[in-house]
CSV table of C-alpha atoms in Angstrom, one decimal:
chain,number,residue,atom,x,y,z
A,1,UNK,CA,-59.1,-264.7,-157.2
A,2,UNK,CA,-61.0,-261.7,-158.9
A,3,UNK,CA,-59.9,-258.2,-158.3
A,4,UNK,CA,-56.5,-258.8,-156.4
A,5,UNK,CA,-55.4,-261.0,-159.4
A,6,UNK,CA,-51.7,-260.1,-161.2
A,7,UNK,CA,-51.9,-257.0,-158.9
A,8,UNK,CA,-48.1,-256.2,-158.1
A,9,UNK,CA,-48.2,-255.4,-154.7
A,10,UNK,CA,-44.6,-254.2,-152.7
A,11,UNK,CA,-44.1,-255.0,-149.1
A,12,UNK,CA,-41.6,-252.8,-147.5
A,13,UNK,CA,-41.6,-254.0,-143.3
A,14,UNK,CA,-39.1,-252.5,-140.7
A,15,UNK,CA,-36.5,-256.1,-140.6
A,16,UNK,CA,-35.6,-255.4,-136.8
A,17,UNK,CA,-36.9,-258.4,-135.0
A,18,UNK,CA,-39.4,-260.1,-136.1
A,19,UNK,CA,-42.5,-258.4,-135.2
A,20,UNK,CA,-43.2,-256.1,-138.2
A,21,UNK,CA,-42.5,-258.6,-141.0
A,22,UNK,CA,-44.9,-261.4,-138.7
A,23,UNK,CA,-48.0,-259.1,-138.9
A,24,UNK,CA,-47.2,-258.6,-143.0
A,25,UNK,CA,-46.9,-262.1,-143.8
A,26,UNK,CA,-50.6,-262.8,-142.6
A,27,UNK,CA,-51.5,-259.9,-145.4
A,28,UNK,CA,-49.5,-261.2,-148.1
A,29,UNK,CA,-50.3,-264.1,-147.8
A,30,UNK,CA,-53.9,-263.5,-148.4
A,31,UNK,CA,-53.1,-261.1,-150.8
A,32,UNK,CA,-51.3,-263.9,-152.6
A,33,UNK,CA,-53.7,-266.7,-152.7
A,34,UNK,CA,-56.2,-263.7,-154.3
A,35,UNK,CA,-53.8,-264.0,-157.4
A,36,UNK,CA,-51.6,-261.1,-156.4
A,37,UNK,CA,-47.6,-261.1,-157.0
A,38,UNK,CA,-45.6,-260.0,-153.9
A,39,UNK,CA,-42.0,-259.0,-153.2
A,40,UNK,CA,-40.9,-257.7,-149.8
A,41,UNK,CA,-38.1,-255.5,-149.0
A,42,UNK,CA,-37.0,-255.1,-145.5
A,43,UNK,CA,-33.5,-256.1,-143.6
A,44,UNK,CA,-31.6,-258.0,-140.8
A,45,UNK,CA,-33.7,-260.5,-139.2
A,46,UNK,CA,-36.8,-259.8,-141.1
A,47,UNK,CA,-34.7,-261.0,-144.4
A,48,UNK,CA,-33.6,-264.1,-142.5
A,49,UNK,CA,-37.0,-264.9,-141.6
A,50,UNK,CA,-38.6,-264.0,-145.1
A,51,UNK,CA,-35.5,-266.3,-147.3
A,52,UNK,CA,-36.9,-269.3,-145.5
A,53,UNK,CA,-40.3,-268.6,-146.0
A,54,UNK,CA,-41.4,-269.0,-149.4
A,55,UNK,CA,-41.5,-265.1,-150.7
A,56,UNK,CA,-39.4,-263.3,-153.4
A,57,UNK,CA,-37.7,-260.8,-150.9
A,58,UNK,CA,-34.9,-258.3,-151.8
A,59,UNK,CA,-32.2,-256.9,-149.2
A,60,UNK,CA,-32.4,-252.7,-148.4
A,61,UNK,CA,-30.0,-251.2,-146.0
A,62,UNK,CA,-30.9,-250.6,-142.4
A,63,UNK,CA,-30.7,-248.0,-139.7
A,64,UNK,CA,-30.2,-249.5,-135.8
A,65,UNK,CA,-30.3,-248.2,-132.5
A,66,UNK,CA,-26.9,-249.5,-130.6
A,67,UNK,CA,-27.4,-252.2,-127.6
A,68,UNK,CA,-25.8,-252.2,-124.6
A,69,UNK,CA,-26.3,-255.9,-122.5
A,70,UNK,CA,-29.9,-255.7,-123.4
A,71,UNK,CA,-30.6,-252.0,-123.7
A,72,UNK,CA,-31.1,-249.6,-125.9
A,73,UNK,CA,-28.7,-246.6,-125.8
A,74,UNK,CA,-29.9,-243.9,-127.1
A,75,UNK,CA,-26.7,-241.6,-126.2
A,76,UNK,CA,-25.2,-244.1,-128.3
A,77,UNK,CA,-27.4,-244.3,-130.6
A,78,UNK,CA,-27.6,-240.8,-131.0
A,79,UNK,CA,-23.7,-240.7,-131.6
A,80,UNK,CA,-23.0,-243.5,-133.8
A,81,UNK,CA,-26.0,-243.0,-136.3
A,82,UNK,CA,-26.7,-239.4,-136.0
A,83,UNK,CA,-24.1,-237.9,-138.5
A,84,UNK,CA,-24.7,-240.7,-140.9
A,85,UNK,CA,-28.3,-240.7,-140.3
A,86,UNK,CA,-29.4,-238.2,-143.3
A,87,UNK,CA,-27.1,-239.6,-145.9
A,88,UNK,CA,-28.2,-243.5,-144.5
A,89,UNK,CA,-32.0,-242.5,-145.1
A,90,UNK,CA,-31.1,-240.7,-148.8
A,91,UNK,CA,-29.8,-244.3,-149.1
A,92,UNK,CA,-32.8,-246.5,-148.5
A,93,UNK,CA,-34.5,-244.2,-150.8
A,94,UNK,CA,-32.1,-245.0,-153.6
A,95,UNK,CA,-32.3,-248.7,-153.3
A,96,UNK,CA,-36.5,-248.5,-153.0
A,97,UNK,CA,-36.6,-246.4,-155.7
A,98,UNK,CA,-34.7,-248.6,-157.9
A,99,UNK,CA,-36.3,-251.8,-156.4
A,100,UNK,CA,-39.5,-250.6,-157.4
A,101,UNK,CA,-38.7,-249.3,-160.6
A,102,UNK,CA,-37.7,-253.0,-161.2
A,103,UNK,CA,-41.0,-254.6,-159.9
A,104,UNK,CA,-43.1,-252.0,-160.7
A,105,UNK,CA,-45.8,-252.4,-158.2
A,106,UNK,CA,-49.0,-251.2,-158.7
A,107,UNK,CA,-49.0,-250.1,-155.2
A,108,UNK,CA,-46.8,-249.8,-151.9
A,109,UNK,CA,-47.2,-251.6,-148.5
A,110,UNK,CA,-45.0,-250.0,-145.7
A,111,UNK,CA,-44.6,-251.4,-142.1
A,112,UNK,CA,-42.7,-248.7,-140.1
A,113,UNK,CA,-40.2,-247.9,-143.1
A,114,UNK,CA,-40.6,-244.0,-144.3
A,115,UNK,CA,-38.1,-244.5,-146.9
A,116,UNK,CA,-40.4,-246.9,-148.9
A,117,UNK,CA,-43.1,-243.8,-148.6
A,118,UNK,CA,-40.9,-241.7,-150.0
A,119,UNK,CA,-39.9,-243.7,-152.3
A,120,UNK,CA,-43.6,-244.4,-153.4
A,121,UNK,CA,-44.2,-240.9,-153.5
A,122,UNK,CA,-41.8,-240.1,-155.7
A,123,UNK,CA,-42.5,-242.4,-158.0
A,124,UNK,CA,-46.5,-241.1,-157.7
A,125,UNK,CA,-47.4,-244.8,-156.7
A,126,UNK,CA,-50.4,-245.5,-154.1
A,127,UNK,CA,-49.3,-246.3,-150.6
A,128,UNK,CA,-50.0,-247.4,-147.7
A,129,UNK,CA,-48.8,-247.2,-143.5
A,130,UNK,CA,-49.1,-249.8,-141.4
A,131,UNK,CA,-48.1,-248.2,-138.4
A,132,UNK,CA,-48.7,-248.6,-134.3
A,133,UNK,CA,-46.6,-245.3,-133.7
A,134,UNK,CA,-46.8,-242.0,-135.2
A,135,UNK,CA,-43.7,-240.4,-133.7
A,136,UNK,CA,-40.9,-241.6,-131.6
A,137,UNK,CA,-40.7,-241.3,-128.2
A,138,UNK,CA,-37.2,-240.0,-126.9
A,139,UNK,CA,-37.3,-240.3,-123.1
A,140,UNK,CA,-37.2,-237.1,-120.8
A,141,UNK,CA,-33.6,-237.4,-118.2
A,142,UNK,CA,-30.9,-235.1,-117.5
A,143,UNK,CA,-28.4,-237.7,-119.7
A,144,UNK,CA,-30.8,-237.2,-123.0
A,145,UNK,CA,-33.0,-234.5,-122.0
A,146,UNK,CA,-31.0,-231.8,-124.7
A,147,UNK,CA,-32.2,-234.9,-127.3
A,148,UNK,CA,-35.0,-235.0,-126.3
A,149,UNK,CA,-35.8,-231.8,-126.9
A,150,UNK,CA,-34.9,-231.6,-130.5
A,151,UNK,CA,-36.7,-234.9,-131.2
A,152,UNK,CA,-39.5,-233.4,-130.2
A,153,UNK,CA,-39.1,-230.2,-132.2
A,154,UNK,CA,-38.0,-231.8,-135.4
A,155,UNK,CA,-37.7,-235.1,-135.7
A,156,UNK,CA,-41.3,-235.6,-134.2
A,157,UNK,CA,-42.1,-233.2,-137.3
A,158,UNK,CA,-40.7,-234.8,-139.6
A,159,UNK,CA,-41.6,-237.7,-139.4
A,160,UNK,CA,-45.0,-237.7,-138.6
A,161,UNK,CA,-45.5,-235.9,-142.3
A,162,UNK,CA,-43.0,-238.1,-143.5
A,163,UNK,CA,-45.9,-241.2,-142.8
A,164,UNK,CA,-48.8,-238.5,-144.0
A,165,UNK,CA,-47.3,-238.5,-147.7
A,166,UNK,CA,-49.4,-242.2,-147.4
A,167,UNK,CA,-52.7,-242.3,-148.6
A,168,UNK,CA,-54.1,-244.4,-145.8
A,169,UNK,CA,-52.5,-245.0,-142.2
A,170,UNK,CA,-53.5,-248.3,-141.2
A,171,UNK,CA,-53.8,-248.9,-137.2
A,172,UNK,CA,-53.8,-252.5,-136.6
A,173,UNK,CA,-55.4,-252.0,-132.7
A,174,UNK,CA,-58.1,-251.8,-131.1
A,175,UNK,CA,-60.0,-248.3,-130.7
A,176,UNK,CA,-60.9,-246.2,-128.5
A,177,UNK,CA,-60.9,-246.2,-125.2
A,178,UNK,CA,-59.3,-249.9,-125.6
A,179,UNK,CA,-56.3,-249.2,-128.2
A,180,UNK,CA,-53.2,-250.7,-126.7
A,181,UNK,CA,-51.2,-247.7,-128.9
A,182,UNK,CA,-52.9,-245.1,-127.4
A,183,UNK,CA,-49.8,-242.7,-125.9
A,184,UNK,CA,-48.0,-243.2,-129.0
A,185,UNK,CA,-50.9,-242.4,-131.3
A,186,UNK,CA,-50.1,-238.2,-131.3
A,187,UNK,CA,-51.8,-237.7,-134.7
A,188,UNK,CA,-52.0,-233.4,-135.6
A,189,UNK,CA,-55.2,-232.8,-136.6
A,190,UNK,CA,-54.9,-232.5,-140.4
A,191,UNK,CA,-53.6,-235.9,-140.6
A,192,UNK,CA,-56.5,-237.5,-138.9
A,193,UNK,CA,-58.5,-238.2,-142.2
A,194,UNK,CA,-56.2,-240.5,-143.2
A,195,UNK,CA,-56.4,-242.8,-140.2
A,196,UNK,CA,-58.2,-246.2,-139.8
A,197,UNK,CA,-58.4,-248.6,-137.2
A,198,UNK,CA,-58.1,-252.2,-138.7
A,199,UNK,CA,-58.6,-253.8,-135.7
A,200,UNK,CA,-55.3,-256.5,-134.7
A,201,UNK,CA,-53.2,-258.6,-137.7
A,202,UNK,CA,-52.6,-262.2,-136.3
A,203,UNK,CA,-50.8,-264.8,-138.7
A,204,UNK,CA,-52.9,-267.5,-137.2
A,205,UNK,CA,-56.5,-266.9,-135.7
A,206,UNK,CA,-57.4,-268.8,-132.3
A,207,UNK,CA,-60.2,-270.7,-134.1
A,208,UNK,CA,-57.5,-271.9,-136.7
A,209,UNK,CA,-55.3,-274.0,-134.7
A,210,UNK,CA,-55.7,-276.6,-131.5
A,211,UNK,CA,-55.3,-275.8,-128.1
A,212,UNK,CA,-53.4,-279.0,-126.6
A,213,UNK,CA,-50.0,-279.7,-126.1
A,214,UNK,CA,-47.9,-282.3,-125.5
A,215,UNK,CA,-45.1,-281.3,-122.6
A,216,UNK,CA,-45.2,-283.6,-119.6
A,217,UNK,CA,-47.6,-282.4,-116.6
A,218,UNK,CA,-49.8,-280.4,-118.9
A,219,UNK,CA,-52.3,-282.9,-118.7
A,220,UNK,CA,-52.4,-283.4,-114.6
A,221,UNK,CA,-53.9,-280.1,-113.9
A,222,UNK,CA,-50.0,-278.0,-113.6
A,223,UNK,CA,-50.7,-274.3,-114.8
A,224,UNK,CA,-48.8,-274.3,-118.8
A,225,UNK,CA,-47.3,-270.7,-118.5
A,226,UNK,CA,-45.2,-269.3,-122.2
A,227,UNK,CA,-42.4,-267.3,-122.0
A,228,UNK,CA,-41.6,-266.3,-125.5
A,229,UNK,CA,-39.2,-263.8,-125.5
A,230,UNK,CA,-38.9,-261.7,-128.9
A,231,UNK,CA,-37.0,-259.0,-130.9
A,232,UNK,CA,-33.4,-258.8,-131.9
A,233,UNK,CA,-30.7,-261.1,-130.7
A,234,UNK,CA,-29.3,-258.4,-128.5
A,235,UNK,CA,-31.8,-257.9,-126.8
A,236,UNK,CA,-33.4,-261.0,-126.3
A,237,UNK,CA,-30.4,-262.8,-124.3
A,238,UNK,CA,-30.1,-260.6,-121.3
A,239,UNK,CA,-33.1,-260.9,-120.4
A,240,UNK,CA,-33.4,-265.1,-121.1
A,241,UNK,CA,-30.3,-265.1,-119.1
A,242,UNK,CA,-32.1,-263.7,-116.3
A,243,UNK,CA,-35.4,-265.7,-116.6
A,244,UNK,CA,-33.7,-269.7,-116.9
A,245,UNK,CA,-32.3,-269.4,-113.5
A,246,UNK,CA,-35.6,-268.4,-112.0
A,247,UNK,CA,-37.7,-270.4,-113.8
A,248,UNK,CA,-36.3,-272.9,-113.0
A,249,UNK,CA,-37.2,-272.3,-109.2
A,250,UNK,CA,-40.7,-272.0,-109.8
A,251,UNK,CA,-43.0,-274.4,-107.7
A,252,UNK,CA,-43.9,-277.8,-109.3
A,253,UNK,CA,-47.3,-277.3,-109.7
A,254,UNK,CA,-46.5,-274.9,-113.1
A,255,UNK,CA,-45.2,-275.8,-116.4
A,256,UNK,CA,-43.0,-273.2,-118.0
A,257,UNK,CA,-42.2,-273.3,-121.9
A,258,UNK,CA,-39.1,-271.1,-122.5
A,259,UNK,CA,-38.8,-270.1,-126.4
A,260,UNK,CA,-35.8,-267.9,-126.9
A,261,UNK,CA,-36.6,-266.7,-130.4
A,262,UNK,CA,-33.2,-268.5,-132.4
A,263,UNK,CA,-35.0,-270.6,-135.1
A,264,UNK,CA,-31.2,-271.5,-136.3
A,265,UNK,CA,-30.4,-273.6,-133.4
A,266,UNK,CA,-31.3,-277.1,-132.7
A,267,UNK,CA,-34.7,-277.6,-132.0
A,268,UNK,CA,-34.7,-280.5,-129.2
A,269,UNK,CA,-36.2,-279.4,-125.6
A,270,UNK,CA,-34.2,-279.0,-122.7
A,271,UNK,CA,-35.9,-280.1,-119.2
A,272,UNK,CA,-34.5,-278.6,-115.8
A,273,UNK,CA,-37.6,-279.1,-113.1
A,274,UNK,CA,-40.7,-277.0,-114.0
A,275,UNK,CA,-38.4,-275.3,-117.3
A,276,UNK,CA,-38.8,-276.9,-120.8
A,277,UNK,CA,-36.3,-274.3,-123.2
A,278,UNK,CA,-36.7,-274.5,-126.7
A,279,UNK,CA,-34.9,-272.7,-129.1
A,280,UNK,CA,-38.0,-272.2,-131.5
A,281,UNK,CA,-41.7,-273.1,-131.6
A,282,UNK,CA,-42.4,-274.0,-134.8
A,283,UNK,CA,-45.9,-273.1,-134.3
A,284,UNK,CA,-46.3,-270.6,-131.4
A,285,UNK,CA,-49.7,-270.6,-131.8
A,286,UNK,CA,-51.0,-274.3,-130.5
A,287,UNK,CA,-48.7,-273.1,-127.7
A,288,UNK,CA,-50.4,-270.0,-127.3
A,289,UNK,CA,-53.8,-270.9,-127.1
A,290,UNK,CA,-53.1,-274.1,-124.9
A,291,UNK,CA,-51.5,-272.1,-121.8
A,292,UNK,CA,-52.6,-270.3,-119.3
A,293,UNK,CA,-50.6,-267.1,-118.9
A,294,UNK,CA,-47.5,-265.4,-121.2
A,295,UNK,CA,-44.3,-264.3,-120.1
A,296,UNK,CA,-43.1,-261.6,-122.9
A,297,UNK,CA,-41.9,-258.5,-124.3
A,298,UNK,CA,-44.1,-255.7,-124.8
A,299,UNK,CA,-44.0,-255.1,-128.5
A,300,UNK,CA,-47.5,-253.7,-129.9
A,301,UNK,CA,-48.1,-257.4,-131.8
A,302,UNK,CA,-47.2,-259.6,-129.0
A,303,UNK,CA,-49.6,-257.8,-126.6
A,304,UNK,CA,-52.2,-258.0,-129.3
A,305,UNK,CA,-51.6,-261.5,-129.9
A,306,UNK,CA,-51.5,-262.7,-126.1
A,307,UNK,CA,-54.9,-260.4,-125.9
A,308,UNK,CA,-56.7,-261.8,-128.8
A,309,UNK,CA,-55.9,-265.1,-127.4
A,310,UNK,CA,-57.2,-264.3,-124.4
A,311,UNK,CA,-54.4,-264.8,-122.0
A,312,UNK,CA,-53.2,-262.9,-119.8
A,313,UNK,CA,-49.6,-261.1,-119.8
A,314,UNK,CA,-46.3,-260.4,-117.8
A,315,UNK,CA,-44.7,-257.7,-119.8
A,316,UNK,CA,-40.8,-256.9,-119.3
A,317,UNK,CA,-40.5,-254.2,-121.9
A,318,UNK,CA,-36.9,-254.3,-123.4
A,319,UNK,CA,-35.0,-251.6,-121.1
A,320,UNK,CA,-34.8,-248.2,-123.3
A,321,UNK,CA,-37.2,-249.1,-125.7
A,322,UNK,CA,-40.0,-246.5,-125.1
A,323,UNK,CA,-42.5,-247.9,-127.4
A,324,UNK,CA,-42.3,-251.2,-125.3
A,325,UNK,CA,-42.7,-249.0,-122.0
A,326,UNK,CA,-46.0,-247.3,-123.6
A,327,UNK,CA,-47.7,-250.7,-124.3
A,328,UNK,CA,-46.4,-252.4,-121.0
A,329,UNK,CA,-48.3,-249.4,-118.9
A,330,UNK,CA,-51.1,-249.1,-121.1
A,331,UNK,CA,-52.1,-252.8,-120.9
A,332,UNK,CA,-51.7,-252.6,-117.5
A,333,UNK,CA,-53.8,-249.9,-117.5
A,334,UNK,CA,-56.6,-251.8,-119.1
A,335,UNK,CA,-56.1,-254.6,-116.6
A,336,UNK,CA,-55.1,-257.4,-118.7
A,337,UNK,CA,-51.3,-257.2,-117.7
A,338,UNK,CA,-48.5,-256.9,-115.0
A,339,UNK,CA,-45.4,-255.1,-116.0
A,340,UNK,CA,-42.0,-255.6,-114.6
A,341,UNK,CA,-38.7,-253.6,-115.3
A,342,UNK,CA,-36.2,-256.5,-116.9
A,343,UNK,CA,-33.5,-254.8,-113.4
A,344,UNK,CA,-36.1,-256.0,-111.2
A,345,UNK,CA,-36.8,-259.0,-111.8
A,346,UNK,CA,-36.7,-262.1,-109.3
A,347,UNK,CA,-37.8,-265.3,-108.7
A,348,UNK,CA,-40.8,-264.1,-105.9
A,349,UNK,CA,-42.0,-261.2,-107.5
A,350,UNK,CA,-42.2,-262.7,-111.2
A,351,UNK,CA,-43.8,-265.6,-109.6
A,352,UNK,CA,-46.5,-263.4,-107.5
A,353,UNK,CA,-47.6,-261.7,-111.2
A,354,UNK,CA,-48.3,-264.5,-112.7
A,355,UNK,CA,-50.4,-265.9,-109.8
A,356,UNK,CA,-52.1,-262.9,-109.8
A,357,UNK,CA,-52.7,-262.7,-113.3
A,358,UNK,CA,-53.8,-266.2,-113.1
A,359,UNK,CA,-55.8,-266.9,-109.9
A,360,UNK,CA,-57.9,-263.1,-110.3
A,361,UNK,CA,-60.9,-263.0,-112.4
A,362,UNK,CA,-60.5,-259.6,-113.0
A,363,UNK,CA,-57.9,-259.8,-116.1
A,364,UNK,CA,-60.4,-262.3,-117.9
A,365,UNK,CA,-63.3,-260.3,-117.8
A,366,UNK,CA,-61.7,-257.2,-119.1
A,367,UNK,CA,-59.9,-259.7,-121.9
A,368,UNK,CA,-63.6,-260.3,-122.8
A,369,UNK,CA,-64.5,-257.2,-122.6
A,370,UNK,CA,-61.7,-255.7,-125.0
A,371,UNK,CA,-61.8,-258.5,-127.2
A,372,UNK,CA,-65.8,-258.4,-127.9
A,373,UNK,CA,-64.8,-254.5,-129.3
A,374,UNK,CA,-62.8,-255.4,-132.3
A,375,UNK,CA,-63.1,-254.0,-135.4
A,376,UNK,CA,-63.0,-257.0,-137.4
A,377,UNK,CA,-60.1,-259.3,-139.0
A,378,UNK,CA,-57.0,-257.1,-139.4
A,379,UNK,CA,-56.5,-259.0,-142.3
A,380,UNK,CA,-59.6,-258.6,-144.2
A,381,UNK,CA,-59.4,-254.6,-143.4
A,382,UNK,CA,-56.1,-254.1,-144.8
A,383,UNK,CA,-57.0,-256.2,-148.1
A,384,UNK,CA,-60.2,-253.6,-148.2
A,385,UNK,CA,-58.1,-250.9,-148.1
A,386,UNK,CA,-55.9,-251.9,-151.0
A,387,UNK,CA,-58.7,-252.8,-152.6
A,388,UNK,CA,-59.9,-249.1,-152.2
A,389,UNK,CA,-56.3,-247.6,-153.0
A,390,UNK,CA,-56.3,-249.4,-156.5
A,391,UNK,CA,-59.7,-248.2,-157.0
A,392,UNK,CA,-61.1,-252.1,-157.1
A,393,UNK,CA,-63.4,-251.6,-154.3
A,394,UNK,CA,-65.1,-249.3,-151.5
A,395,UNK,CA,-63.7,-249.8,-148.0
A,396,UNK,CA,-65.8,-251.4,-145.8
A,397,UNK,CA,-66.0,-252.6,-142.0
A,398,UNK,CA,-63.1,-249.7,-141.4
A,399,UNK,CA,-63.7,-248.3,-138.2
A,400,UNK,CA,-62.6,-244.4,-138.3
A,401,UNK,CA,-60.4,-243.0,-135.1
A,402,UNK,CA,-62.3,-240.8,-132.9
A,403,UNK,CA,-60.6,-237.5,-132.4
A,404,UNK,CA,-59.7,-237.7,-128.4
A,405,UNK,CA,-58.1,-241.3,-129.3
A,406,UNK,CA,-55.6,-239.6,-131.8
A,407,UNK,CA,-52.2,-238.9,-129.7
A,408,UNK,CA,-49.0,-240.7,-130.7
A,409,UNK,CA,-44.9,-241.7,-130.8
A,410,UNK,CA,-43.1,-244.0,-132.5
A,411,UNK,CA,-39.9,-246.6,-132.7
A,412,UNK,CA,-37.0,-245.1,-134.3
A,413,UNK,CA,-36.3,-247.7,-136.4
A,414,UNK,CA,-39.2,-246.5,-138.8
A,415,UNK,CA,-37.0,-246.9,-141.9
């Protein structure tokens, strides 16, 4: 146990989807077998997920961005939340504030929530940011381009000294020149000192699970490709909509696993051809490690995850979402992905990426190549960092940014 033991320790991850809350749990639970108590706060499907698994976890209120059939609209957005934005945020750092007081934490844990750093702050409690954004991106058009303008005036201001009230920013990537956050890591200058790379959070390590399946064909040489399609429920069914039908057409000699993200639903497999659809993969992982390509979203963790496994990606960033868009080019950048827009997707050109990706060489080697560049275990780097913020230990195996790897944007769901 030693120096982590009876430590009150408060998680506060962004609840949309499930990618924030999946790279915490990895931490807290580490945290908590070192003797420390944990409660969470976070929202929507992050408090789903959280009730069934095992931590104390209270409810906070929520901003969201407005979906239309799969894609972020950020007129409407902009509309609907705008007005009640200020008086939403004030909110959040009511209930924090009184969660806190209730707990009384010895120290703060955000993922992507401002409000529980203000909320810290004012309370003169340690925290810290575990961020892969610094401030958001509001794309440049004629529709938005009066909105984008003042995000990048203001809002961009504010919040990226909203996340330097923190005492360390936490940057669960890779660095420089391989960091798959790169474009949306604009960090000004004076904030830089507070900045370490951590090196990628993953809830299960490749080394810690097995790499076979059992799914019919697997075993006679067929090509096991995952499509696991993440984030929130709006988003998600568009887009597996779109890919069943086409899946389904793919030629015999590949095996497709289709998880649509709904662990509430019956878990039983449905067969059509080449397509096996499962609701939920208990454990993503074995499934992970055993295939040979991944069909997903481009959320910072899933690109991480694929990469660390060392399998290459088709990315189909979630229409609108500019953080998505970022990592999709970025990883294709660093040749270990294809990117296609979710409007252009078909049956040959989806098919043609993932022979590519696949049948080259290329997209191995530079896997390798990135991979062998890590920092270290995520994990164990954040836990030094608390360690270091309750003053129980010096931080070690940290790597620092350099300064040309410091630009950023982030999600704007960072509440």
């Amino acid at each position: 146990m030693g120096r982590l033991e009876e430590v009150r320790i408060y998680i506060s991850p962004c609840g949309l989807g499930l990618g924030h809350v999946g790279r915490c749990l990895p931490i807290a639970e580490e945290l908590r077998r070192r003797g420390a108590e944990i409660l969470f706060s976070t929202y929507q499907e992050g408090l789903e997920y959280l009730k069934k698994g095992g931590f104390p976890v209270v409810s906070a209120p929520s901003m969201r961005m407005e979906v239309l059939e799969g894609r972020i609209d950020l007129k409407m957005s902009s509309v609907k939340g705008g007005l009640k934005a200020p008086p939403r945020f004030l909110n959040q750092v009511r209930v924090e504030l009184e969660n806190m007081r209730r707990f009384e934490p010895e120290i703060v844990i955000s993922d992507t929530r401002l409000s529980s750093i203000f909320a810290a702050r004012l309370l003169g409690l340690p925290s810290t940011s575990i961020l892969n954004q610094f401030q958001p991106i509001v794309p440049r058009s004629k529709r938005n381009f009066n909105l984008s303008k003042i995000a990048d005036g203001v809002l961009l201001t504010l919040i990226g000294g909203g996340w330097a009230l923190s005492d360390i920013i936490l940057i669960p990537d890779f660095p420089e020149p391989y960091t798959i956050s790169l474009d949306l890591l604009r960090i000004p200058k004076r904030h830089r000192n507070l900045v370490r790379f951590v090196g990628p959070i993953l809830p299960k390590r490749p080394e810690e699970c097995e790499g076979t399946v059992d799914l019919p064909g697997v075993d006679k040489g067929r090509h096991l490709i995952l499509a696991s399609i993440s984030g929130p429920e709006k988003e998600r069914i568009p887009l597996i909509s779109k890919l069943i039908p086409i899946l389904k057409e793919f030629p015999g000699d590949y095996r497709i696993l289709l998880s649509m993200g709904m662990p509430r639903l019956d878990t039983r497999p449905r067969t059509y051809g080449p397509l096996t659809i499962l609701p939920w993969l208990p454990d993503r992982f074995r499934y992970l490690k055993a295939c040979d390509a991944v069909i997903s979203r481009a959320g910072h963790g899933t690109v991480l995850q694929n990469l660390c496994y060392g399998k290459p990606q088709i990315l189909i960033p979630t229409p609108g979402h500019t953080e998505q868009y970022a990592n999709a080019r970025r990883a294709k950048e660093l040749g270990i992905a294809e990117a296609l827009h979710q409007r252009d997707i078909t049956r040959d050109n989806l098919l043609r990426a993932v022979e590519r990706v696949i049948e080259l060489g290329i997209y191995g080697e530079r896997i390798r190549e990135i991979t062998s560049k890590s920092p270290g275990d995520g994990v164990s780097n954040t836990i030094k960092a608390i360690e270091e913020l309750l003053g129980r230990g010096p931080m070690r195996g940290v790597t620092e940014p350099s300064t040309s790897a410091c630009r950023v944007h982030p999600h704007p769901n960072m509440v």
